[in-house]
Tab-separated table of C-alpha atoms in Angstrom:
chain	number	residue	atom	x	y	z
A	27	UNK	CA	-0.115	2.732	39.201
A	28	UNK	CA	0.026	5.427	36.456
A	29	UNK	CA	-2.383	5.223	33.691
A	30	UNK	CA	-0.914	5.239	30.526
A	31	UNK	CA	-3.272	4.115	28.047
A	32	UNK	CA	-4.664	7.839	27.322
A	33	UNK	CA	-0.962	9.368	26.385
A	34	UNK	CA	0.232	5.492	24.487
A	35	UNK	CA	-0.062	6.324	20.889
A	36	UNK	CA	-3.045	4.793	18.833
A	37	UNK	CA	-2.973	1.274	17.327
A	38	UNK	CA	-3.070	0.226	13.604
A	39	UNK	CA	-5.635	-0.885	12.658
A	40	UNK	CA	-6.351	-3.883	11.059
A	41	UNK	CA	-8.859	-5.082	7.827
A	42	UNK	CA	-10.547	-8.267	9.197
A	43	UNK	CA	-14.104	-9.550	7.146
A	44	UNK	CA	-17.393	-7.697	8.410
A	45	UNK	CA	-18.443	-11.207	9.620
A	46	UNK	CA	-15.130	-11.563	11.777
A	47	UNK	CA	-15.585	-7.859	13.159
A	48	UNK	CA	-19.636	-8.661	13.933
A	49	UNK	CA	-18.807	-11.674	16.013
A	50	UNK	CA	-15.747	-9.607	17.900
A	51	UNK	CA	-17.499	-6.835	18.636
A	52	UNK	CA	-20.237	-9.363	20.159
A	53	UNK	CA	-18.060	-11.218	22.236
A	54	UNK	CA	-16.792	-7.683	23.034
A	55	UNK	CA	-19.991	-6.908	24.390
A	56	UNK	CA	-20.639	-10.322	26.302
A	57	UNK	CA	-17.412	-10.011	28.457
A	58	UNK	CA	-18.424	-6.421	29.299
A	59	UNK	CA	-21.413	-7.366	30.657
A	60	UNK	CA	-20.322	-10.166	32.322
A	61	UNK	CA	-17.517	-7.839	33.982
A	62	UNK	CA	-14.406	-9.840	32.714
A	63	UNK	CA	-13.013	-6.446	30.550
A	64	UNK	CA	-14.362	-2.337	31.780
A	65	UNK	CA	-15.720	-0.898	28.431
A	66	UNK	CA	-12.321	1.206	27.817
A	67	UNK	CA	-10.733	-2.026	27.312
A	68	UNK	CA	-13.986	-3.254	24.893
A	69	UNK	CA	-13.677	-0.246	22.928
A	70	UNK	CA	-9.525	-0.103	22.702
A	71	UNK	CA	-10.090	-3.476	21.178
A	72	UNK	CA	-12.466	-3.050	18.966
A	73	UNK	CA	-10.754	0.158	17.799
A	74	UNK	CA	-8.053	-2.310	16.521
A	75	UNK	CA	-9.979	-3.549	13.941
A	76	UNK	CA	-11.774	-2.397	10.969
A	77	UNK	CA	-14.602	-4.338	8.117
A	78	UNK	CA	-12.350	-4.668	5.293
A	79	UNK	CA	-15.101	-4.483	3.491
A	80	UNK	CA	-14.981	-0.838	2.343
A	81	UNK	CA	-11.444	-1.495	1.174
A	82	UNK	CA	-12.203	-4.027	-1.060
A	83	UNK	CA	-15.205	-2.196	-3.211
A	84	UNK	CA	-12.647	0.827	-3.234
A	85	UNK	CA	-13.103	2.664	-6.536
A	86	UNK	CA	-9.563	3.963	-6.353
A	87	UNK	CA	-8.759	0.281	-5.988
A	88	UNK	CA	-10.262	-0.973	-8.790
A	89	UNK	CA	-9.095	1.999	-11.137
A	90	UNK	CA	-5.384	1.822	-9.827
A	91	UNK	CA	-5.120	-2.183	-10.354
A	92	UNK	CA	-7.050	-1.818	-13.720
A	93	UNK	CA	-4.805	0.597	-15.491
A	94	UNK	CA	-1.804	-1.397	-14.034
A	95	UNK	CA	-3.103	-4.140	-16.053
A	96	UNK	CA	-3.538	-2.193	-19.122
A	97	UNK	CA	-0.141	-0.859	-18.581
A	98	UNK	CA	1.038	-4.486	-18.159
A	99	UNK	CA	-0.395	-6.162	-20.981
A	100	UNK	CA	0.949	-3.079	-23.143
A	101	UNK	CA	4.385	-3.691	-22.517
A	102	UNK	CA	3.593	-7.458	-23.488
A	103	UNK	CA	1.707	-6.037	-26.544
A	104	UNK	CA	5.015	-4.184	-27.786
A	105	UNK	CA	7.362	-7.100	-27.498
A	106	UNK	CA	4.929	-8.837	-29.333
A	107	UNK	CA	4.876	-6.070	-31.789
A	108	UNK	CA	8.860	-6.551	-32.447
A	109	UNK	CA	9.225	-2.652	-31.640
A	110	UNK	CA	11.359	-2.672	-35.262
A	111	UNK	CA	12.701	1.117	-34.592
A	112	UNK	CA	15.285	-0.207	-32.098
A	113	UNK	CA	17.556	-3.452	-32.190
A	114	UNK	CA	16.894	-6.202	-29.836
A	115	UNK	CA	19.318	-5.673	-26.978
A	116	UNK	CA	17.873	-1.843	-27.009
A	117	UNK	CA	14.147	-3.556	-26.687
A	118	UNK	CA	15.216	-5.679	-24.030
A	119	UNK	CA	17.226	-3.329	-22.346
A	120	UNK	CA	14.212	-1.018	-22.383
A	121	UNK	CA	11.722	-3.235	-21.258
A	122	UNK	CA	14.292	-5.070	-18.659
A	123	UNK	CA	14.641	-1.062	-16.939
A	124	UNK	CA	10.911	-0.672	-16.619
A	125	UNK	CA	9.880	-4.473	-15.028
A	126	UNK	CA	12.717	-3.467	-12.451
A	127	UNK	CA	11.630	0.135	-11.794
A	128	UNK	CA	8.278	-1.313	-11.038
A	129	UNK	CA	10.098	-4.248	-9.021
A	130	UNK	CA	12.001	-2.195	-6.964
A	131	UNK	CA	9.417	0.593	-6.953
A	132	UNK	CA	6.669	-1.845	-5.288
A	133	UNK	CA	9.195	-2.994	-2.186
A	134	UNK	CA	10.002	0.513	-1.856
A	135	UNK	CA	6.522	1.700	-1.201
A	136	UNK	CA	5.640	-1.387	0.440
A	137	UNK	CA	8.887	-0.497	3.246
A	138	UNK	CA	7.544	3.151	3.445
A	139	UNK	CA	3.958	1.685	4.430
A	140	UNK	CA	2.341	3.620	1.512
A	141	UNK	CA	-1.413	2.530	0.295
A	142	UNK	CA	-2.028	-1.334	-0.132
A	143	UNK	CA	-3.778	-0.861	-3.222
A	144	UNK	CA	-1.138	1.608	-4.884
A	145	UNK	CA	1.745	-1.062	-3.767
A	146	UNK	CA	-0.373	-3.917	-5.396
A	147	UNK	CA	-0.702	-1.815	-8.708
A	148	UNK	CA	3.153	-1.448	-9.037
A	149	UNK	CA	3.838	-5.286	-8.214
A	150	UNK	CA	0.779	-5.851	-10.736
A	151	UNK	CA	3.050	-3.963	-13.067
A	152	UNK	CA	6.143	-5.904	-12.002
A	153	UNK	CA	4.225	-9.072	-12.352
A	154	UNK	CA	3.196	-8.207	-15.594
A	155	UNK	CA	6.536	-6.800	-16.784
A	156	UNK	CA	8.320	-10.075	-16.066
A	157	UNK	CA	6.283	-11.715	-18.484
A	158	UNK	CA	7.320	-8.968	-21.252
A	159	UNK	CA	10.939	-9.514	-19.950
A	160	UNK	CA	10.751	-13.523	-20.615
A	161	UNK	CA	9.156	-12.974	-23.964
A	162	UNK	CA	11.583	-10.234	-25.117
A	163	UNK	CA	14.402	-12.129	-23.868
A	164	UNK	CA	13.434	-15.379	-26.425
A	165	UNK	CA	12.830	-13.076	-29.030
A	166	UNK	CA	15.703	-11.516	-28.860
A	167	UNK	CA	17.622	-15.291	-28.852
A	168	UNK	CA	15.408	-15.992	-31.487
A	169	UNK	CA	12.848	-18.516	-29.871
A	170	UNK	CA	9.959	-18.757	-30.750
A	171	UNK	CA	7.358	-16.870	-28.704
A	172	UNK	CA	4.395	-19.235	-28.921
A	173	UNK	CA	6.525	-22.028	-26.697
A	174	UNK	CA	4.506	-22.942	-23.258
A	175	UNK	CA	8.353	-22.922	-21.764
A	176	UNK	CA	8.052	-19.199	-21.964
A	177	UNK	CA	4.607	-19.000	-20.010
A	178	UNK	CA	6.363	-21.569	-17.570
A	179	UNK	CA	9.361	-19.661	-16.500
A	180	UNK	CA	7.018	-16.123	-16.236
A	181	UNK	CA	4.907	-17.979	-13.703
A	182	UNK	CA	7.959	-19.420	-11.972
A	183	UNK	CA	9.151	-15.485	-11.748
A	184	UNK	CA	6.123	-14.530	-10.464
A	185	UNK	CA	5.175	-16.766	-8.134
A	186	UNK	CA	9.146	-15.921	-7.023
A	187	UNK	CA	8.098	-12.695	-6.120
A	188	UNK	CA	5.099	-13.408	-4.644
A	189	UNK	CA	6.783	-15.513	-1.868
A	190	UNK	CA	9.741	-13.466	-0.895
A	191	UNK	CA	7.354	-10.673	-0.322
A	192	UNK	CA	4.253	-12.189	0.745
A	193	UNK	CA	2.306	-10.618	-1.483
A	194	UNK	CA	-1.026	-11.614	-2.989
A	195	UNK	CA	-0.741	-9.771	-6.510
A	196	UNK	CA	2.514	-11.528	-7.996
A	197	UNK	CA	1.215	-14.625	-6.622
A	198	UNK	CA	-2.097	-14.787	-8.383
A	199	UNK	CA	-0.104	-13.528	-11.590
A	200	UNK	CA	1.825	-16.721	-10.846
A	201	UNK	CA	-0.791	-18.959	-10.327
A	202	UNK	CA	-3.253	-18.540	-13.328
A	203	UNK	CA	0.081	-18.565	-15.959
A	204	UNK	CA	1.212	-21.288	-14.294
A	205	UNK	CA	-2.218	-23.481	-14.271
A	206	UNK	CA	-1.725	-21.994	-18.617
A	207	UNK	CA	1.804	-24.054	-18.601
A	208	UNK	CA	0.550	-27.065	-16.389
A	209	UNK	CA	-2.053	-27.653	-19.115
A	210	UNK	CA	-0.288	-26.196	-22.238
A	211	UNK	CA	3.383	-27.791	-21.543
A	212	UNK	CA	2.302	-31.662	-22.364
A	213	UNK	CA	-0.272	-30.872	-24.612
A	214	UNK	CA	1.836	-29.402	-26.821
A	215	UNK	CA	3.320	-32.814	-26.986
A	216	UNK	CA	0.351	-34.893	-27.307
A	217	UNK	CA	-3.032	-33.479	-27.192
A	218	UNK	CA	-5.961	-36.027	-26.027
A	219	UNK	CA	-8.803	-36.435	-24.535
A	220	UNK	CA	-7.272	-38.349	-21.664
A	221	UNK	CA	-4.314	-36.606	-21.426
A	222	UNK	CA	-6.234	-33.523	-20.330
A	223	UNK	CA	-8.383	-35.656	-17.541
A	224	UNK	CA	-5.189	-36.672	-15.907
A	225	UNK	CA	-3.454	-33.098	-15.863
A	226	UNK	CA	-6.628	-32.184	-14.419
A	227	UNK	CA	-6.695	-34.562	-11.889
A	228	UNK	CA	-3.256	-34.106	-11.197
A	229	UNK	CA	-3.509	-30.398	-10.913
A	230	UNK	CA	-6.162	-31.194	-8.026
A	231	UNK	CA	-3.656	-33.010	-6.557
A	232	UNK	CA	-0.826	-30.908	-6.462
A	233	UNK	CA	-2.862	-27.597	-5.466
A	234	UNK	CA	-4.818	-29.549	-2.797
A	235	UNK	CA	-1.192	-30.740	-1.531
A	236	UNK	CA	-0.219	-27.193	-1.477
A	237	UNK	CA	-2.949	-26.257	0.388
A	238	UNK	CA	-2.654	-28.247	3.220
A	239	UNK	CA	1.268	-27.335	3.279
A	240	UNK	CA	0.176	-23.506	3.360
A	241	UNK	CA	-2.328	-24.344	6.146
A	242	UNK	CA	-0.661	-22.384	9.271
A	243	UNK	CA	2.058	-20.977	6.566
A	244	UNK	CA	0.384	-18.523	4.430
A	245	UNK	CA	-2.956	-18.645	4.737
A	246	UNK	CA	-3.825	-16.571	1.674
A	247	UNK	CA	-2.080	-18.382	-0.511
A	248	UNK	CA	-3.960	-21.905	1.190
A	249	UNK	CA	-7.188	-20.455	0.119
A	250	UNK	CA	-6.010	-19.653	-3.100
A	251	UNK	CA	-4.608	-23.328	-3.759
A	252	UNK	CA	-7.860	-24.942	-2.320
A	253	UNK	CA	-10.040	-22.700	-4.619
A	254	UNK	CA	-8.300	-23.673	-7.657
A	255	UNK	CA	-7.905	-27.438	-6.331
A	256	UNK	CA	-11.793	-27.601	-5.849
A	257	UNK	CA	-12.112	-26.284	-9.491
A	258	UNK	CA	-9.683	-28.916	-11.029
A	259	UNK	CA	-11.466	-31.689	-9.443
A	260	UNK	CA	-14.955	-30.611	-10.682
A	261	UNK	CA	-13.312	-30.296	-14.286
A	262	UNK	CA	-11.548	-33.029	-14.362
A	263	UNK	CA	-14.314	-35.448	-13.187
A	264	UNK	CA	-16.929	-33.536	-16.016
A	265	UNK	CA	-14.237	-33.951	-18.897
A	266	UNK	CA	-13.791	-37.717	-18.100
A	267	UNK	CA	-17.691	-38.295	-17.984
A	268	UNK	CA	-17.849	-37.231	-21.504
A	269	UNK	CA	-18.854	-39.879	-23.716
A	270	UNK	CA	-15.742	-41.697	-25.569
A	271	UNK	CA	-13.250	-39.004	-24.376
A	272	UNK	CA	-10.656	-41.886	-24.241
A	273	UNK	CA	-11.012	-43.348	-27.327
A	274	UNK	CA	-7.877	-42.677	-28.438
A	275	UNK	CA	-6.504	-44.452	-24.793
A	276	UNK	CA	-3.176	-42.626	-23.138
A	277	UNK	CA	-0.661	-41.368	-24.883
A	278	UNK	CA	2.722	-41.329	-22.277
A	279	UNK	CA	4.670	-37.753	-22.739
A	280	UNK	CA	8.008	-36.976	-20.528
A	281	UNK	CA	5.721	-33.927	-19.772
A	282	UNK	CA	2.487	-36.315	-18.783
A	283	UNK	CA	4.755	-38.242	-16.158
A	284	UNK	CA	6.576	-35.316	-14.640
A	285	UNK	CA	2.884	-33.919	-13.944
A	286	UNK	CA	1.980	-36.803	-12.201
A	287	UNK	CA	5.326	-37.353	-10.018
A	288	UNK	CA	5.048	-34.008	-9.306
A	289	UNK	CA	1.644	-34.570	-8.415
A	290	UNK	CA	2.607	-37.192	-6.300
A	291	UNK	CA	5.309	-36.120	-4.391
A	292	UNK	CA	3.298	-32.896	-3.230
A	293	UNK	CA	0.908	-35.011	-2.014
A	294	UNK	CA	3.438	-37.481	-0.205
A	295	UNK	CA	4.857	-34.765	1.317
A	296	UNK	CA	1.478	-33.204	2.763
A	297	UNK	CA	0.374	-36.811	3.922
A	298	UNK	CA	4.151	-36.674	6.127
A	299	UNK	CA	4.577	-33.304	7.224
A	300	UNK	CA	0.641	-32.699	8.199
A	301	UNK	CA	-0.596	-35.755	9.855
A	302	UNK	CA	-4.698	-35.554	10.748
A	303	UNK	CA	-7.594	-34.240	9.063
A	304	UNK	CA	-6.543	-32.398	6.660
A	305	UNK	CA	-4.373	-35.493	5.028
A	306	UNK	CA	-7.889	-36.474	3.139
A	307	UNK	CA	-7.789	-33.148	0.710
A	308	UNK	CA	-4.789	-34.841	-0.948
A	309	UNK	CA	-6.018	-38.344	-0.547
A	310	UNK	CA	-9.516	-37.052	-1.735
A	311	UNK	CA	-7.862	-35.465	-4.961
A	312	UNK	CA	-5.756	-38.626	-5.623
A	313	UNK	CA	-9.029	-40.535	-5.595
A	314	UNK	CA	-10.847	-38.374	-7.563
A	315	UNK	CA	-7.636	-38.666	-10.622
A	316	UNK	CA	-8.018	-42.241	-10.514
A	317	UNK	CA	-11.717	-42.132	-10.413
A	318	UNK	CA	-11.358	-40.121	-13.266
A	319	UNK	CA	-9.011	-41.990	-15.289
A	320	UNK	CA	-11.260	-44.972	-15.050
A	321	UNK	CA	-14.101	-43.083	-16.009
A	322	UNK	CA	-12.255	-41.837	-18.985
A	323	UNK	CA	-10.898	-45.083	-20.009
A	324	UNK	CA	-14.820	-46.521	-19.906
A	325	UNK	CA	-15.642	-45.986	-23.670
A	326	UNK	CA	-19.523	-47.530	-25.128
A	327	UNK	CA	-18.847	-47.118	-28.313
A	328	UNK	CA	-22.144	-46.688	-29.210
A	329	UNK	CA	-24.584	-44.411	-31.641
A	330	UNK	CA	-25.575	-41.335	-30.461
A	331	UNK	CA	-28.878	-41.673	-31.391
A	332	UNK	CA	-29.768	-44.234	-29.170
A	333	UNK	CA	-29.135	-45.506	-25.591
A	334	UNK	CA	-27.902	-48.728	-24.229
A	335	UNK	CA	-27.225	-50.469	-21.054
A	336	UNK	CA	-23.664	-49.251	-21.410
A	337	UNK	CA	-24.657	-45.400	-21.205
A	338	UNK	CA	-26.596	-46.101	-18.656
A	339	UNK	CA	-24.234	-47.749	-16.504
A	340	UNK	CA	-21.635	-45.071	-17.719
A	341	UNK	CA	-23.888	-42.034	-16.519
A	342	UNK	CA	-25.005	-43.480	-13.214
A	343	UNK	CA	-21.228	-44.260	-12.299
A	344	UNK	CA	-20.274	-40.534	-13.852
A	345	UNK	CA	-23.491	-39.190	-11.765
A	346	UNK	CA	-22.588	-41.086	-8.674
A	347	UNK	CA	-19.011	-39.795	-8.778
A	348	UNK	CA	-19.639	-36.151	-9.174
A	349	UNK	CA	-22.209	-35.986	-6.373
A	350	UNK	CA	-19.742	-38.002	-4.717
A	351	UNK	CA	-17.138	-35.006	-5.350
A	352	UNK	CA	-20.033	-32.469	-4.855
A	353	UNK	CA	-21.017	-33.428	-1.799
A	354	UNK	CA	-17.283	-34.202	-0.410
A	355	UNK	CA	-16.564	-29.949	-1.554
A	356	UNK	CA	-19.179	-28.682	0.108
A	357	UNK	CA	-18.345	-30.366	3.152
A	358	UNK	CA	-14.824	-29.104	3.102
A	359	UNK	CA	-15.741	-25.568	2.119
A	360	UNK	CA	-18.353	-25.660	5.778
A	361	UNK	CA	-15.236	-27.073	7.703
A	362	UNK	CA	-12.806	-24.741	6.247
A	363	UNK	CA	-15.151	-21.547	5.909
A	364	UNK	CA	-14.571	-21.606	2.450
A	365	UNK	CA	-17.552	-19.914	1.112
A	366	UNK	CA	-16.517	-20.418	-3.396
A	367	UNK	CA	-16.048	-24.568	-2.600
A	368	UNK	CA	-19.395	-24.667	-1.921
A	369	UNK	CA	-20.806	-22.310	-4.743
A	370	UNK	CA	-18.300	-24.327	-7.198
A	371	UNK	CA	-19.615	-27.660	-6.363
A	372	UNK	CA	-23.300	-26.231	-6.369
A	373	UNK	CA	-22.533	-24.768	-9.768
A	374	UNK	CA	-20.808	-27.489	-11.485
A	375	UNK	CA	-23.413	-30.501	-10.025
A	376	UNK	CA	-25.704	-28.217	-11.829
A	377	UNK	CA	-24.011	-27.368	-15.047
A	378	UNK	CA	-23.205	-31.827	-15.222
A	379	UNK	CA	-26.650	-32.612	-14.452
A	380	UNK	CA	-27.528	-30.848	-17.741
A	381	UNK	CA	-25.087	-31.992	-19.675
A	382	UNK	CA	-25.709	-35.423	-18.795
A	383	UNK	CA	-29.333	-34.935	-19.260
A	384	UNK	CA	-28.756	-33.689	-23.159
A	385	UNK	CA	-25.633	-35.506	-23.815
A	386	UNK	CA	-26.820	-39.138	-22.679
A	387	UNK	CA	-30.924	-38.812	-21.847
A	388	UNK	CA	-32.276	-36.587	-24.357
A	389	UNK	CA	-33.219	-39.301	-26.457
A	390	UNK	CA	-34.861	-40.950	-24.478
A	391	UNK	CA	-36.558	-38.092	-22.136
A	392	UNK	CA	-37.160	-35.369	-24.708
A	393	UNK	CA	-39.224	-31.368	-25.196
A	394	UNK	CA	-40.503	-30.357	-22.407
A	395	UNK	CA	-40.582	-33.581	-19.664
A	396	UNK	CA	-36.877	-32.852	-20.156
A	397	UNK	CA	-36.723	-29.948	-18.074
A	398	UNK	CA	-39.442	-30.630	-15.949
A	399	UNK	CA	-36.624	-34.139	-14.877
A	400	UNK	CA	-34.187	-31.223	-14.980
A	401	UNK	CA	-36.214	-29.108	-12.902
A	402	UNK	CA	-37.115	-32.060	-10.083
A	403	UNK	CA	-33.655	-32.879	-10.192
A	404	UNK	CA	-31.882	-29.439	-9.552
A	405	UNK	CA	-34.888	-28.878	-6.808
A	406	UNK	CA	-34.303	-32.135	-5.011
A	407	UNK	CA	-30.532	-31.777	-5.350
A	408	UNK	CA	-30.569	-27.818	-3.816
A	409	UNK	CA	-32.885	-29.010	-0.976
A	410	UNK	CA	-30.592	-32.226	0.361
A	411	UNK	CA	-27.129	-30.142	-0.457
A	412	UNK	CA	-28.532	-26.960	2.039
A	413	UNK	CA	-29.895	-29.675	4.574
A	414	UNK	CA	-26.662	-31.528	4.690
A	415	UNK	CA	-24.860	-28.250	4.710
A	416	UNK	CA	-27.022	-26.778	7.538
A	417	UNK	CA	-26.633	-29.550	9.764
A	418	UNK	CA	-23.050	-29.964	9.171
A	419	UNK	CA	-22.114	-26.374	10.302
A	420	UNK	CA	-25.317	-27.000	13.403
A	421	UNK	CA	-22.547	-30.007	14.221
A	422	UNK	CA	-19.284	-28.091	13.839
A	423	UNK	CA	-21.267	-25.081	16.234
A	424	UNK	CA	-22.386	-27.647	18.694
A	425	UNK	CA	-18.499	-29.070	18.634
A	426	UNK	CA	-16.886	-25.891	19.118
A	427	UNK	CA	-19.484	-24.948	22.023
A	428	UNK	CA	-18.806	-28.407	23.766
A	429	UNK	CA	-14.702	-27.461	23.436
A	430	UNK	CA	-15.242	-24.243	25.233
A	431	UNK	CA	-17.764	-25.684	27.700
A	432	UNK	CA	-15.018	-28.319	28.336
A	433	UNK	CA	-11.896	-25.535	28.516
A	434	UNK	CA	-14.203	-23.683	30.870
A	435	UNK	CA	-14.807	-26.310	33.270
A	436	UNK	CA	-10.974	-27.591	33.406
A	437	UNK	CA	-10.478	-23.768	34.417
């Protein structure tokens, strides 16, 4: 048999996380010794690959997507300024022709494989330009340009475009206006206390539904959900454990209930189409809103200055709940290798342990025994979280190594 593999042209390569290139070129390694691959093969494989690392700390990287954004937000900046030297079908016109230069411009370069970071700087720019299209567009028909509607449909765009190419920049774009609209759409109706616990616990919802559906799909774009699921459910749990924030009780919008079906038929439809494990992210989330909601609804009534059985009972249950949530994060950030769930929920049992501690105990607990509580607290806390976390990964290692132990054996 011919050799062909020194005249075969060289592979791409492809970016993969330092950690993911370590443990390859380890495994490389093992099978080499062990005779299973010659070390051509080992190093033709590990030539495939590269630490993405470098890529991401790129200056060139940084300075393309950052003047992108400038460029961006100044074509948003001169619809906002009226542009009064031309009429408004000129304005729109004008700005319609650039966001589809830099549409069309960022597929182009993306189909003639030119650099990843200049492509993501023109999408940024088409991203960004659909937004100046939207608003030009109602100011041109004379709507007003302070309407969530508008921030709606540019996230809808957006997120369009980030789909039908796969692409990470349009998406995010997407994403954070569209988290604007999911909170800025009812409130605009009816802004209250409660309203904004149950659009955050909603929100978990629906982007904890969407990450499970993206699981196997686009990955990205799962991670991207989960993150900002994990941070709705922290937020929404710490709004409702403020004291009294549903004194004013619900107050039903059409917006309020189309948040929740929506809520609820994302999560219905990851329950169906993804039956196992990963189910409980939704049905966590759900729980979590309605833990929430009750939490909210639990109003003392009391003075400030002092504290009574029912703040106490009202603290313990927030307490409970968020370590509760804490703990349930950090478990699914180990599982999923999911490094920011775990920092989040460290973070946030943190910044609610204070808050608790001024907002409900300081009166009671006050100078400096406050912090030293604070202090024992936060040290007890750390140690138990890492412990649990430790020995949960030690039990997902010990899993994986009795699956491959098992596959090996059946061989």
């Amino acid at each position: 048999m011919t050799d062909t593999s020194s005249s075969s042209p060289p592979a791409l390569t492809h970016p993969v996380a330092p950690q993911q290139l370590a443990w390859l070129r380890s495994e490389l390694a093992g099978w080499t010794a062990d005779g299973t691959i010659s070390e051509e093969q080992a190093t033709r494989i590990s030539s495939r690959y590269r630490s993405e690392h470098h890529a991401r700390i790129s200056v060139g990287r940084v300075l393309l997507h950052l003047g992108a954004g400038f460029v961006g937000v100044g074509l948003i900046w001169l619809v906002a300024a009226n542009l009064d030297e031309l009429s408004p079908m000129a304005r729109f016109a004008a700005v319609a022709t650039l966001w589809l230069a830099f549409l069309v411009g960022g597929e182009v370069l993306a189909d003639r494989r030119a650099s990843p970071p200049l492509v993501g700087a023109v999408r940024l720019l088409a991203a960004l330009g659909a937004g100046a299209v939207v608003f030009q567009a109602a100011q041109s028909l004379q709507v007003p340009a302070y309407e969530p509607r508008l921030v709606g449909l540019w996230s809808a765009g957006t997120l369009l475009h980030g789909y039908l190419t796969r692409s990470h920049v349009p998406f995010l774009v997407g994403l954070v206006t569209g988290v604007v609209w999911w909170f800025w759409q009812p409130l605009w109706d009816a802004p209250n206390g409660l309203t904004v616990v149950l659009l955050l616990g909603a929100g978990a919802v629906l982007a904890s539904s969407l990450a499970v559906l993206h699981d196997g799909w686009i990955d990205s774009f799962a991670w991207a959900w989960r993150t900002v699921a994990g941070a709705l459910a922290l937020v929404a749990l710490f709004t409702a454990a403020i004291p009294d924030i549903g004194s004013d009780g619900i107050e039903w919008t059409t917006w309020l209930v189309v948040a929740l079906v929506v809520a609820g038929v994302a999560a219905l439809a990851a329950v169906v189409t993804r039956p196992g494990p990963r189910v409980l992210e939704p049905v966590g989330a759900v729980v979590v809103l309605v833990v929430a909601a009750l939490i909210g609804l639990w109003t003392t009534g009391t003075d400030t200055s002092s504290v009574d059985a029912a703040d106490w009972g009202h603290a313990a249950v927030s307490v409970v709940a968020y370590v509760a949530l804490a703990v349930g994060l950090v478990a699914l950030g180990t599982v999923r290798d999911h490094p920011p769930l775990t920092w989040m929920a460290m973070v946030g049992l943190v910044v609610f342990t204070t808050f608790q501690s001024f907002a409900v105990f300081a009166p009671i607990v006050t100078g400096a025994w406050l912090f030293v509580v604070l202090g024992t607290v936060f040290l007890a806390t750390g140690f138990l979280f890492d412990r649990a976390r430790r020995h949960l990964a030690h039990a997902l290692d010990d899993d994986s190594a009795t699956d491959t132990d098992t596959e090996g054996a059946g061989r």
